[in-house]
CSV table of C-alpha atoms in Angstrom, one decimal:
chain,number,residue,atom,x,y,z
B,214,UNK,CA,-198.8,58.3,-148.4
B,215,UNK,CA,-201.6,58.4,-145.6
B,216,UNK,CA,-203.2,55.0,-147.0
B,217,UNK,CA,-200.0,53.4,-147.3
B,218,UNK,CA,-199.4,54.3,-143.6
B,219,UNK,CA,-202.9,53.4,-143.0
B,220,UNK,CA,-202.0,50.0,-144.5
B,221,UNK,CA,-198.5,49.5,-142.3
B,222,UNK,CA,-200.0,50.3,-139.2
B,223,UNK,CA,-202.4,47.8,-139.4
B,224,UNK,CA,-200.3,44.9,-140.7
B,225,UNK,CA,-198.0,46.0,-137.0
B,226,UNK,CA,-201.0,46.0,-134.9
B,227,UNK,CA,-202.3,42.4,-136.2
B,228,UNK,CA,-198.7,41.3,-135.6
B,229,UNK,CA,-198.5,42.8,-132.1
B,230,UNK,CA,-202.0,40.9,-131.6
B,231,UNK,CA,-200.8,37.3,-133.0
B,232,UNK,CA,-197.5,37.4,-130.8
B,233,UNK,CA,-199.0,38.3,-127.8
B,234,UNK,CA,-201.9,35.5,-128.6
B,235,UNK,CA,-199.1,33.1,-128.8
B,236,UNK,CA,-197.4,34.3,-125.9
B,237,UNK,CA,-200.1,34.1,-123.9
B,238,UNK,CA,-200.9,30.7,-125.0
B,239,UNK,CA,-197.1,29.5,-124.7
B,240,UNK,CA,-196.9,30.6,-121.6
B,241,UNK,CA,-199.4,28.2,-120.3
B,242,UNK,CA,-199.1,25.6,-122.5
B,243,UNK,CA,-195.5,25.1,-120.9
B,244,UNK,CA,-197.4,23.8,-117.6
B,245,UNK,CA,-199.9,24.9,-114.4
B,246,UNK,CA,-199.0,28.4,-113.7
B,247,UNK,CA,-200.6,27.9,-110.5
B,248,UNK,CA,-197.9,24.7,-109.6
B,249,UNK,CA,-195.1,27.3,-111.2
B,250,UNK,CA,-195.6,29.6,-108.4
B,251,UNK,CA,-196.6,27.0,-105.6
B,252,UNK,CA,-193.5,25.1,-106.5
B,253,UNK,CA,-193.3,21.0,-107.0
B,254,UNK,CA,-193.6,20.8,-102.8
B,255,UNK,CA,-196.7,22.7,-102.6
B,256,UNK,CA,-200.1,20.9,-101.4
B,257,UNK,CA,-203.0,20.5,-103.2
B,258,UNK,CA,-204.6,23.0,-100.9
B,259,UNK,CA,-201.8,25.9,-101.8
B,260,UNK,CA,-202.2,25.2,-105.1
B,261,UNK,CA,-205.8,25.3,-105.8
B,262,UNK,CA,-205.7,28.4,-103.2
B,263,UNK,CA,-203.2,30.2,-105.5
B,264,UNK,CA,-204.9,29.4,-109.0
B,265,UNK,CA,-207.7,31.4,-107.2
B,266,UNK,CA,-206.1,34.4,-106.0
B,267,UNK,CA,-203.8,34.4,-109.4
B,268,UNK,CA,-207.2,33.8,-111.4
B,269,UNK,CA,-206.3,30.8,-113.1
B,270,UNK,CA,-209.2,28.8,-112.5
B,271,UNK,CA,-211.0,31.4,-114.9
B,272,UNK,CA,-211.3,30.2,-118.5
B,273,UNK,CA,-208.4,31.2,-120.8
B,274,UNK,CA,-209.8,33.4,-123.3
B,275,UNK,CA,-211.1,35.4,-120.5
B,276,UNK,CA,-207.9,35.7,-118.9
B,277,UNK,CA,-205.9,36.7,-122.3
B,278,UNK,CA,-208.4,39.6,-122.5
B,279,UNK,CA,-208.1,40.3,-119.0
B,280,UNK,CA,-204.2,40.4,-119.7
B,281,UNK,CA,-204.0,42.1,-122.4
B,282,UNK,CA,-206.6,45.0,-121.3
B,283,UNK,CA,-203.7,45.4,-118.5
B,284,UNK,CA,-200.9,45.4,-120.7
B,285,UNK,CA,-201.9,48.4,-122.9
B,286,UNK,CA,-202.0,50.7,-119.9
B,287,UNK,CA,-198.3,49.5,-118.9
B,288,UNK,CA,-199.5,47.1,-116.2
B,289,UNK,CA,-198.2,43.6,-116.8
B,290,UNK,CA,-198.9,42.7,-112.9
B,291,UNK,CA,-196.6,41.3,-110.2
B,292,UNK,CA,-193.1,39.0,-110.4
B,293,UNK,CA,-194.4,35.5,-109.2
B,294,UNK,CA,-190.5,35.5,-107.1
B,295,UNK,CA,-189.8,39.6,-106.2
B,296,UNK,CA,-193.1,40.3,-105.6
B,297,UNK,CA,-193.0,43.8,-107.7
B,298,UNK,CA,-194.6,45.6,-110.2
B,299,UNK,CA,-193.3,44.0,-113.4
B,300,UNK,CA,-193.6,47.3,-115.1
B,301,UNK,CA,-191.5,49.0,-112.4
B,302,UNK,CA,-188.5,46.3,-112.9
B,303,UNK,CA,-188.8,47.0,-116.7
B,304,UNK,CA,-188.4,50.3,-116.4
B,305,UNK,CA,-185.3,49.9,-114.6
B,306,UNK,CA,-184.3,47.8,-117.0
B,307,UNK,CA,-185.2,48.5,-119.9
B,308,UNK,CA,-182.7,51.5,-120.6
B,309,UNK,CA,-179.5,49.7,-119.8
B,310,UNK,CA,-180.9,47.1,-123.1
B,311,UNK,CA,-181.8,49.7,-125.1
B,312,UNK,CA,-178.1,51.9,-124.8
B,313,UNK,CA,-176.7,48.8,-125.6
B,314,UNK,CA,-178.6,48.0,-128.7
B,315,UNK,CA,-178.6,51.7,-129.7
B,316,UNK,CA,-174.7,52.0,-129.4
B,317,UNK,CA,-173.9,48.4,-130.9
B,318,UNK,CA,-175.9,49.3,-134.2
B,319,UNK,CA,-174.2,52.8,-134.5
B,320,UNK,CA,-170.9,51.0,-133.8
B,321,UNK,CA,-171.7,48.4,-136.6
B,322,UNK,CA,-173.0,51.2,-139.6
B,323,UNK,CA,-169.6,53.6,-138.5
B,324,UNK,CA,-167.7,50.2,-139.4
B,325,UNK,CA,-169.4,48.5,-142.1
B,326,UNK,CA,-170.7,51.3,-144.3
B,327,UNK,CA,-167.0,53.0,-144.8
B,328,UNK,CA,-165.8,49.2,-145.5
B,329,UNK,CA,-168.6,48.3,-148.1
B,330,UNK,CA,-168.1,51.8,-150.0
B,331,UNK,CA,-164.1,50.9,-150.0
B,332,UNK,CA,-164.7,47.2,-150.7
B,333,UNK,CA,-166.9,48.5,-153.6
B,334,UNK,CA,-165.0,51.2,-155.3
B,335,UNK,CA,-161.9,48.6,-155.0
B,336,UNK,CA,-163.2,45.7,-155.9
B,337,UNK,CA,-161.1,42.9,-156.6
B,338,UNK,CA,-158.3,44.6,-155.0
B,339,UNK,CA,-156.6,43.2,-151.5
B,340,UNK,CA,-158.6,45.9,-149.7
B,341,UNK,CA,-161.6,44.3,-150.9
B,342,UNK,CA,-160.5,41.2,-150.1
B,343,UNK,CA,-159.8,41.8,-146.9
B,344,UNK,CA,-163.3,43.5,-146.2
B,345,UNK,CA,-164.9,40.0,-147.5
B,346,UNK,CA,-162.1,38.4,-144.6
B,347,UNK,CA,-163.3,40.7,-142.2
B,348,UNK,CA,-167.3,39.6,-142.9
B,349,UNK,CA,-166.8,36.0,-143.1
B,350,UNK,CA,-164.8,36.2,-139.6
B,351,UNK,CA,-167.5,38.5,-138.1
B,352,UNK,CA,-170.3,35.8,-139.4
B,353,UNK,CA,-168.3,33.1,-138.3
B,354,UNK,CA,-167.5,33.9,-134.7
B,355,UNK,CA,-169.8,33.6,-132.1
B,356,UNK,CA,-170.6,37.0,-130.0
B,357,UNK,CA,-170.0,34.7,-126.9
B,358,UNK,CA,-166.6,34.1,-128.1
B,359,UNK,CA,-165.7,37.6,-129.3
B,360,UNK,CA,-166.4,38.8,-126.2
B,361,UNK,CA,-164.6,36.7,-124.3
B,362,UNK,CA,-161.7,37.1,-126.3
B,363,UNK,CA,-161.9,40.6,-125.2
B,364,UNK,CA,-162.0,40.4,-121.4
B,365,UNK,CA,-158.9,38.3,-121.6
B,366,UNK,CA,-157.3,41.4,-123.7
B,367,UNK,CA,-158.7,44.3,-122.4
B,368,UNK,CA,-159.6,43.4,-118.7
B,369,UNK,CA,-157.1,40.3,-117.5
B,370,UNK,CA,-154.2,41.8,-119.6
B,371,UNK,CA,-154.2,45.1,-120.3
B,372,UNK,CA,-156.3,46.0,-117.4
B,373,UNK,CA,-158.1,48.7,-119.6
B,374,UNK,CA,-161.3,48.1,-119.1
B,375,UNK,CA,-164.4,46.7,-116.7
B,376,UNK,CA,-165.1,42.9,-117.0
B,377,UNK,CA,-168.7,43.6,-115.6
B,378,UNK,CA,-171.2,45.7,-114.4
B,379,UNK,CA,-173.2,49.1,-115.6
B,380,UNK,CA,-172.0,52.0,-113.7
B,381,UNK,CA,-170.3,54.0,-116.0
B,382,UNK,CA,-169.6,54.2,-119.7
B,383,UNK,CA,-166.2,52.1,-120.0
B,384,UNK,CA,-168.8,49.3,-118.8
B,385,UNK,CA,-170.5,49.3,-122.1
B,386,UNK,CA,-167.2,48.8,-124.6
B,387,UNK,CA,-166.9,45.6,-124.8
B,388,UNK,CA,-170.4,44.6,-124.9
B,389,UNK,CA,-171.5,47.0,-127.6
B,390,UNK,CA,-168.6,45.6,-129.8
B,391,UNK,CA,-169.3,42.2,-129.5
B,392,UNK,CA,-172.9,42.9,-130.2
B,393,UNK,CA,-172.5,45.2,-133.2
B,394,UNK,CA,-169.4,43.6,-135.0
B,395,UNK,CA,-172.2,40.2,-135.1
B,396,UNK,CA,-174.3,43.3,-137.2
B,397,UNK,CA,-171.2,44.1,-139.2
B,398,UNK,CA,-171.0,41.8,-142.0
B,399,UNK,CA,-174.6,41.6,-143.1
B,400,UNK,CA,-174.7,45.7,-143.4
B,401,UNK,CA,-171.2,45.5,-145.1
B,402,UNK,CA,-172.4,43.1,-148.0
B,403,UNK,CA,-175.3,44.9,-148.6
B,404,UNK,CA,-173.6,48.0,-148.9
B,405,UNK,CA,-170.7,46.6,-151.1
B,406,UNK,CA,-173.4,44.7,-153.5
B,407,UNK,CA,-175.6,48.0,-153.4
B,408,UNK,CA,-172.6,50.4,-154.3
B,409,UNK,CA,-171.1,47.9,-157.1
B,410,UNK,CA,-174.5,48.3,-158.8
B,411,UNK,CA,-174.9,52.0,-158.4
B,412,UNK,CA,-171.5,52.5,-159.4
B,413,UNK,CA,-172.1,50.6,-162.9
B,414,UNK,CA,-175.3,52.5,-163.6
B,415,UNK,CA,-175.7,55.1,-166.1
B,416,UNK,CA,-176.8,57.7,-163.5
B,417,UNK,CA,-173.6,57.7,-162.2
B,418,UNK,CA,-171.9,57.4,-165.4
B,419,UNK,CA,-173.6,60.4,-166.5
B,420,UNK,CA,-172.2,62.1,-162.7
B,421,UNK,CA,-168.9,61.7,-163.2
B,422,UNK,CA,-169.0,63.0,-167.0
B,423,UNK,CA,-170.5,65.9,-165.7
B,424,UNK,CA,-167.3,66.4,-163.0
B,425,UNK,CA,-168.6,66.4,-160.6
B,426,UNK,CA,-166.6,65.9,-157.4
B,427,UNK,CA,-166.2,62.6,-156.3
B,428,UNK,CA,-167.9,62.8,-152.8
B,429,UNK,CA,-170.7,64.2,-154.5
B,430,UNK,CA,-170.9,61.1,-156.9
B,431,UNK,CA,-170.2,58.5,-154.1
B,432,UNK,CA,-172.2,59.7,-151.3
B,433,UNK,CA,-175.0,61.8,-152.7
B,434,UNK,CA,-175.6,60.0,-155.5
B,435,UNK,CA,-174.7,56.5,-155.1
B,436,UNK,CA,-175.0,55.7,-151.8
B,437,UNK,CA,-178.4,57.9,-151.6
B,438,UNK,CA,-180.1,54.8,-153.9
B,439,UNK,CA,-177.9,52.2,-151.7
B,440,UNK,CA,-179.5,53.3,-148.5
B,441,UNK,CA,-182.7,51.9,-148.7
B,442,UNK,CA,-182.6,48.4,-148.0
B,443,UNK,CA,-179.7,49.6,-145.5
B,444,UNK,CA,-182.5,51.5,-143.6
B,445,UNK,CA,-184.6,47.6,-143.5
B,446,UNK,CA,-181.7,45.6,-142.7
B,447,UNK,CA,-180.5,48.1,-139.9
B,448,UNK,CA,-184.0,48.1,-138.0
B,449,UNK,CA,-184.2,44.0,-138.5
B,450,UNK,CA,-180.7,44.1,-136.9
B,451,UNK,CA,-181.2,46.5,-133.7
B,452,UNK,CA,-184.6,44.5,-133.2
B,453,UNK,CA,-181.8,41.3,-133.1
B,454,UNK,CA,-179.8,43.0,-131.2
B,455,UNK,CA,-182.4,43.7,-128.4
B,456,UNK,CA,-183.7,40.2,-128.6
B,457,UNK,CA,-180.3,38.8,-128.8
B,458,UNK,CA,-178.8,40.8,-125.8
B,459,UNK,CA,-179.1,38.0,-123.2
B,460,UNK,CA,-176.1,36.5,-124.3
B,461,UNK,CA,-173.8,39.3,-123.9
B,462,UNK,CA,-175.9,40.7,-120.8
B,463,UNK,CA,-174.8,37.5,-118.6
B,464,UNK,CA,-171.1,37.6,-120.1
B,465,UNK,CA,-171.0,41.1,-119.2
B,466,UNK,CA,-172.9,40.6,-116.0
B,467,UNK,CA,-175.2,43.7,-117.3
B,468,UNK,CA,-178.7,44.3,-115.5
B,469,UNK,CA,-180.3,44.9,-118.6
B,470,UNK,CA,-184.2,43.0,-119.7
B,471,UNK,CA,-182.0,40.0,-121.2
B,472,UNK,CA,-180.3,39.4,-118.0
B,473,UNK,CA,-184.2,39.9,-116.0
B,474,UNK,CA,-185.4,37.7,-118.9
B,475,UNK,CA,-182.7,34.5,-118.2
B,476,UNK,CA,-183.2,34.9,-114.4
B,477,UNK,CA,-187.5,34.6,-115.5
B,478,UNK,CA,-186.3,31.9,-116.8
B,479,UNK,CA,-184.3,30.2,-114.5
B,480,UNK,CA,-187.7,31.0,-112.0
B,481,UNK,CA,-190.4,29.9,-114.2
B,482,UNK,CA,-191.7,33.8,-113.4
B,483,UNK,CA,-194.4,33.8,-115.8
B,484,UNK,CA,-195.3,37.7,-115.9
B,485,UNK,CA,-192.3,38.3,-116.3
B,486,UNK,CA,-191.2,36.6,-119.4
B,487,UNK,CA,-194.3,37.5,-120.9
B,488,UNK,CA,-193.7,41.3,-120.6
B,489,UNK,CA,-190.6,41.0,-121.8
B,490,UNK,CA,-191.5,39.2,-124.6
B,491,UNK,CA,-194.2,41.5,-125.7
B,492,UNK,CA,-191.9,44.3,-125.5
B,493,UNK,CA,-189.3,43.2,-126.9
B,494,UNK,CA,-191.7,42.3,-130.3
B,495,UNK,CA,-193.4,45.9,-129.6
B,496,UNK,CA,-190.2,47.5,-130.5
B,497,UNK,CA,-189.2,45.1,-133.2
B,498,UNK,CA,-192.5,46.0,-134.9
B,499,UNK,CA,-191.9,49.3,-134.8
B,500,UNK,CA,-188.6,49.6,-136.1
B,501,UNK,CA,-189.9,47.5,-138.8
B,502,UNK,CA,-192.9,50.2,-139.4
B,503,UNK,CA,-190.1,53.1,-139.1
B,504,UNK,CA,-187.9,51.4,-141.5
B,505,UNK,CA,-191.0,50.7,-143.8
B,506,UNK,CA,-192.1,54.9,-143.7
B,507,UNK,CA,-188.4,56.0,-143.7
B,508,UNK,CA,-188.2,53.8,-147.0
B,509,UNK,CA,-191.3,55.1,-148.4
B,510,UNK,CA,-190.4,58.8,-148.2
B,511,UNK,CA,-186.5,57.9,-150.1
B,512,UNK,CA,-188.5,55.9,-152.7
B,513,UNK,CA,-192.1,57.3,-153.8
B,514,UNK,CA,-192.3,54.0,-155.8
B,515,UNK,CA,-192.7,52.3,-152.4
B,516,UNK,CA,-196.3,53.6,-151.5
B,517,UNK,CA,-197.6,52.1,-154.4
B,518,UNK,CA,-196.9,48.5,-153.9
């Protein structure tokens, strides 16, 4: 076990290297930093003054070091347009994205594991049928659309809930439904095609000669062996989920990073996007790393490959 998560955290911290190489290099490769913040009316003067006091006259490789050397001590330096720490608006920010990611994948697994356990032990049936239904609409529709399906429902209509904001929990209905139900189907096929196997095995066979009771067979046994690729797809999907949340974020007029990240965008405001980005593939490596270790300890088999 220690090499293999000797092994794991290397392959996450040569990841975390190569994306925030390519960051850094996207980043400028999309134009002068030093015009970006000058602006297209800026003189020549203002701008060579800035790519001084920014350090972008330096040569590149010297300012990815510089930048990352920052970066692992939490200081990703000052918003070209606000002017503030970028750290300090992250932190702000930060929590509201990861709530909503958090909620929207527990939202998804309370939905689609129950379904793919049903859809499984009934299969072929009209409940299973309608499970599949329920996974090809969830794939189908866009979360832009869900979502505004529901404001027309719940706020215009039946006046039940917030259309926007982030100031209290009824604020973060909609938006963690629309995020998790786009989760929904991929954890609900995998749990149906994972409990359809386990179900045929002998192991589970030999269960249910020996009577025991069928929660014990279902949950202990079968979904036990079912959980494991579960555990991978879930962490891929909340890593989606927090890269993903930009969409709903503006729909939902939520101050989370995916809202700071489109108005980054909108600005040109370098630091900015390039925290965000690093963050965001921080925590999508390490959900990945958690998933990989969680994995390991279910399946001893794991550590050996």
């Amino acid at each position: 076990m220690p090499l293999y998560v000797a092994k794991r955290l290397a392959s996450a911290f040569l990841t975390l290297l190569f994306v925030s190489a390519l960051t850094f290099s996207l980043a400028h490769l999309a134009g002068d930093p030093a015009v970006a913040v000058a602006g297209k009316e800026a003189s020549a003067e203002d701008i060579a003054r800035i790519r001084t006091y920014y350090g972008f006259d330096r040569p590149v490789i010297e300012q990815y070091f510089a930048w990352c050397a920052k970066a692992v001590v939490g200081d990703f330096g000052m918003s070209y347009h606000y002017q503030q720490p970028v750290s300090a608006m992250l932190a702000t920010r930060l929590p509201i994205t990861l709530w909503l990611g958090v909620a929207s994948l527990v939202f998804a697994l309370v939905l689609s594991l129950p379904l793919g356990v049903i859809a499984a032990i009934r299969r072929g049936s009209l409940v299973d049928r309608l499970c599949l239904f329920l996974a090809v609409v969830g794939q189908a529709m866009p979360t832009f659309w869900l979502a505004l399906l529901m404001i027309v429902l719940f706020s215009l209509t039946l006046q039940w809930l917030p259309v926007s904001g982030n100031s209290s929990w009824q604020n973060f209905v909609m938006p963690t439904i629309a995020l998790g139900y786009f989760a929904t189907p991929a954890i609900m096929r995998l749990t149906r095609a994972g409990m359809i196997d386990a179900l045929d095995s002998d192991y589970i066979r030999t269960a249910w000669a020996k009577g025991l009771r069928p929660f014990t067979v279902l949950f202990k046994h079968a979904l036990r062996n079912v959980m494991i690729p579960i555990v991978s797809v879930s962490a891929v999907q909340l890593g989606t989920m927090l890269a993903g949340s930009i969409v709903v974020e503006q729909i939902f007029a939520l101050q989370g990073i995916g809202w700071l990240g489109y108005d980054a965008t909108v600005r040109s405001d370098l630091p900015v996007l390039q925290a965000i980005t690093l963050v965001i593939a921080a925590f999508y490596v390490l959900l990945t790393l958690a998933a990989d270790l969680v994995n390991a300890a279910l399946d001893p088999r794991i550590r050996l490959t």
